[in-house]
mmCIF file of C-alpha atoms in Angstrom:
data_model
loop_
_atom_site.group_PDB
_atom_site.id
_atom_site.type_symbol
_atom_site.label_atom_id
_atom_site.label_comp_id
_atom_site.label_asym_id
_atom_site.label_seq_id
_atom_site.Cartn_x
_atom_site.Cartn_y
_atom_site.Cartn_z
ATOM 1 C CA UNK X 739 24.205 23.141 23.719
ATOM 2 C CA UNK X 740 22.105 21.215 20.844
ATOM 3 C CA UNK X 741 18.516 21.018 21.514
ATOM 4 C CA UNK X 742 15.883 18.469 19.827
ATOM 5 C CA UNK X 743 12.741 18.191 20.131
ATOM 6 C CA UNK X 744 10.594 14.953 19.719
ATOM 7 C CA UNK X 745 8.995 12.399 21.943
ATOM 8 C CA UNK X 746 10.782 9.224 24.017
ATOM 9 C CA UNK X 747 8.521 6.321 23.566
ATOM 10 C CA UNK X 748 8.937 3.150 25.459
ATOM 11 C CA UNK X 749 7.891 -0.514 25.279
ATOM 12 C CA UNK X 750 4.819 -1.638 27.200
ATOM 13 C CA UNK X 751 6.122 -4.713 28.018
ATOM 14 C CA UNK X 752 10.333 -4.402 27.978
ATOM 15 C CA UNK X 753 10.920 -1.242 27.851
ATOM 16 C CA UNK X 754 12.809 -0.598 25.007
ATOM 17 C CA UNK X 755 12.718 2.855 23.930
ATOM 18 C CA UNK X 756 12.986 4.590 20.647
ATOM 19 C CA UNK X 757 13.153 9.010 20.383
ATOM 20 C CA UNK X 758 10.750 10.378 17.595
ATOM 21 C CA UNK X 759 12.147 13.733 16.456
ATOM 22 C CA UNK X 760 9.325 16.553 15.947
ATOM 23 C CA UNK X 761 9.040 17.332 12.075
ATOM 24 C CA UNK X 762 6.364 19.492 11.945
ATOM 25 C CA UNK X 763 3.560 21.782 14.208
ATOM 26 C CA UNK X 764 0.679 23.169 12.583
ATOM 27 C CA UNK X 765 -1.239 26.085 13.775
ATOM 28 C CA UNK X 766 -5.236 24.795 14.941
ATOM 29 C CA UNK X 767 -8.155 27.426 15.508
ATOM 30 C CA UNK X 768 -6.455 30.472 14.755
ATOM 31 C CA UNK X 769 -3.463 30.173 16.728
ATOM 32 C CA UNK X 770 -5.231 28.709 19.847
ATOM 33 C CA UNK X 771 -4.427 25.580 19.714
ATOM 34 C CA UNK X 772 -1.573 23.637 17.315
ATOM 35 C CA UNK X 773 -1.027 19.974 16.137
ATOM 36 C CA UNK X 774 2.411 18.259 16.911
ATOM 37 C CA UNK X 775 3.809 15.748 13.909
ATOM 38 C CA UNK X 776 6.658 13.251 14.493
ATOM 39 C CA UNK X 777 8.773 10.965 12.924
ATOM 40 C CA UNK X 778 6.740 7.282 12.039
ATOM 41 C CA UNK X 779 8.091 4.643 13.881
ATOM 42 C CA UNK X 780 10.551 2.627 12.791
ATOM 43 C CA UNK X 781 10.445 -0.870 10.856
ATOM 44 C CA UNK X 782 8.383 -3.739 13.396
ATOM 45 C CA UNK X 783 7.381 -1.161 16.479
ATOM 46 C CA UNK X 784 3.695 -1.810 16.620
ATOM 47 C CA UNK X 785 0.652 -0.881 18.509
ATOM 48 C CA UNK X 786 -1.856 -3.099 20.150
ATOM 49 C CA UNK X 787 -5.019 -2.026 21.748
ATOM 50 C CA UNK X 788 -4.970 -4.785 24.524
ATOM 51 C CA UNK X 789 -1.298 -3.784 24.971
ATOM 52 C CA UNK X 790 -0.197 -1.131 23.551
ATOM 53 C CA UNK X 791 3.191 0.097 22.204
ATOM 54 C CA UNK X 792 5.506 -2.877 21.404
ATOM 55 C CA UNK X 793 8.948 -2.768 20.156
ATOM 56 C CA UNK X 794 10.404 -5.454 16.875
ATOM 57 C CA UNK X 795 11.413 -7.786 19.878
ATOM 58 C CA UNK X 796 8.267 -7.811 21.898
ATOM 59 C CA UNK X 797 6.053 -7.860 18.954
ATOM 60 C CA UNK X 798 7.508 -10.945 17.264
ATOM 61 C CA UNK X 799 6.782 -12.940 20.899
ATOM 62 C CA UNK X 800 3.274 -11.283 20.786
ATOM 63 C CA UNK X 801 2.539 -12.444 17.444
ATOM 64 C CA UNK X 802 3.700 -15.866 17.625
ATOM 65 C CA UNK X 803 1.546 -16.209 20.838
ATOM 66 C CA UNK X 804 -1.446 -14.502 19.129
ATOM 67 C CA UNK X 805 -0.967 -17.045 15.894
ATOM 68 C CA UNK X 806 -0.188 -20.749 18.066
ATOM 69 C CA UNK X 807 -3.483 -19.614 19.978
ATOM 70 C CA UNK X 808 -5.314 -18.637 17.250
ATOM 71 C CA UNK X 809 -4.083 -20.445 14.108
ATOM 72 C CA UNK X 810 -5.999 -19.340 10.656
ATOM 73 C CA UNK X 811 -8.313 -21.561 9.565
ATOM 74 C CA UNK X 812 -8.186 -22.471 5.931
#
């Protein structure tokens, strides 16, 4: 049996979810405590902090909301 280890991360608003293999742990304080590093996300998962994780799909509908509400002024 094939192990990996990583983290499942999910969509706030869908659901989607995309796995994040574990690439690296680093030793913190001596050995007491240690740092976990993962893969980065891939291409259009984002993070909002009224929102949080979205995936490419999500994101794009988020955005377009954001900018029709808000266009830029110029």
């Amino acid at each position: 049996m094939a192990e990996v280890k990583g983290k499942l991360c999910d969509c706030a608003r869908c659901g989607k979810t995309v796995f994040l293999r574990l690439t690296n742990v680093e030793s913190l304080f001596g050995g007491y405590d240690h740092a976990n590093f993962f893969e980065d996300f891939p291409e259009g998962w984002a993070y909002h902090s009224d929102t949080g994780r979205l995936c490419p799909d999500c994101n794009a509908v988020y955005t377009k909301l954001i900018n029709d509400f808000m266009p830029r002024k110029e």
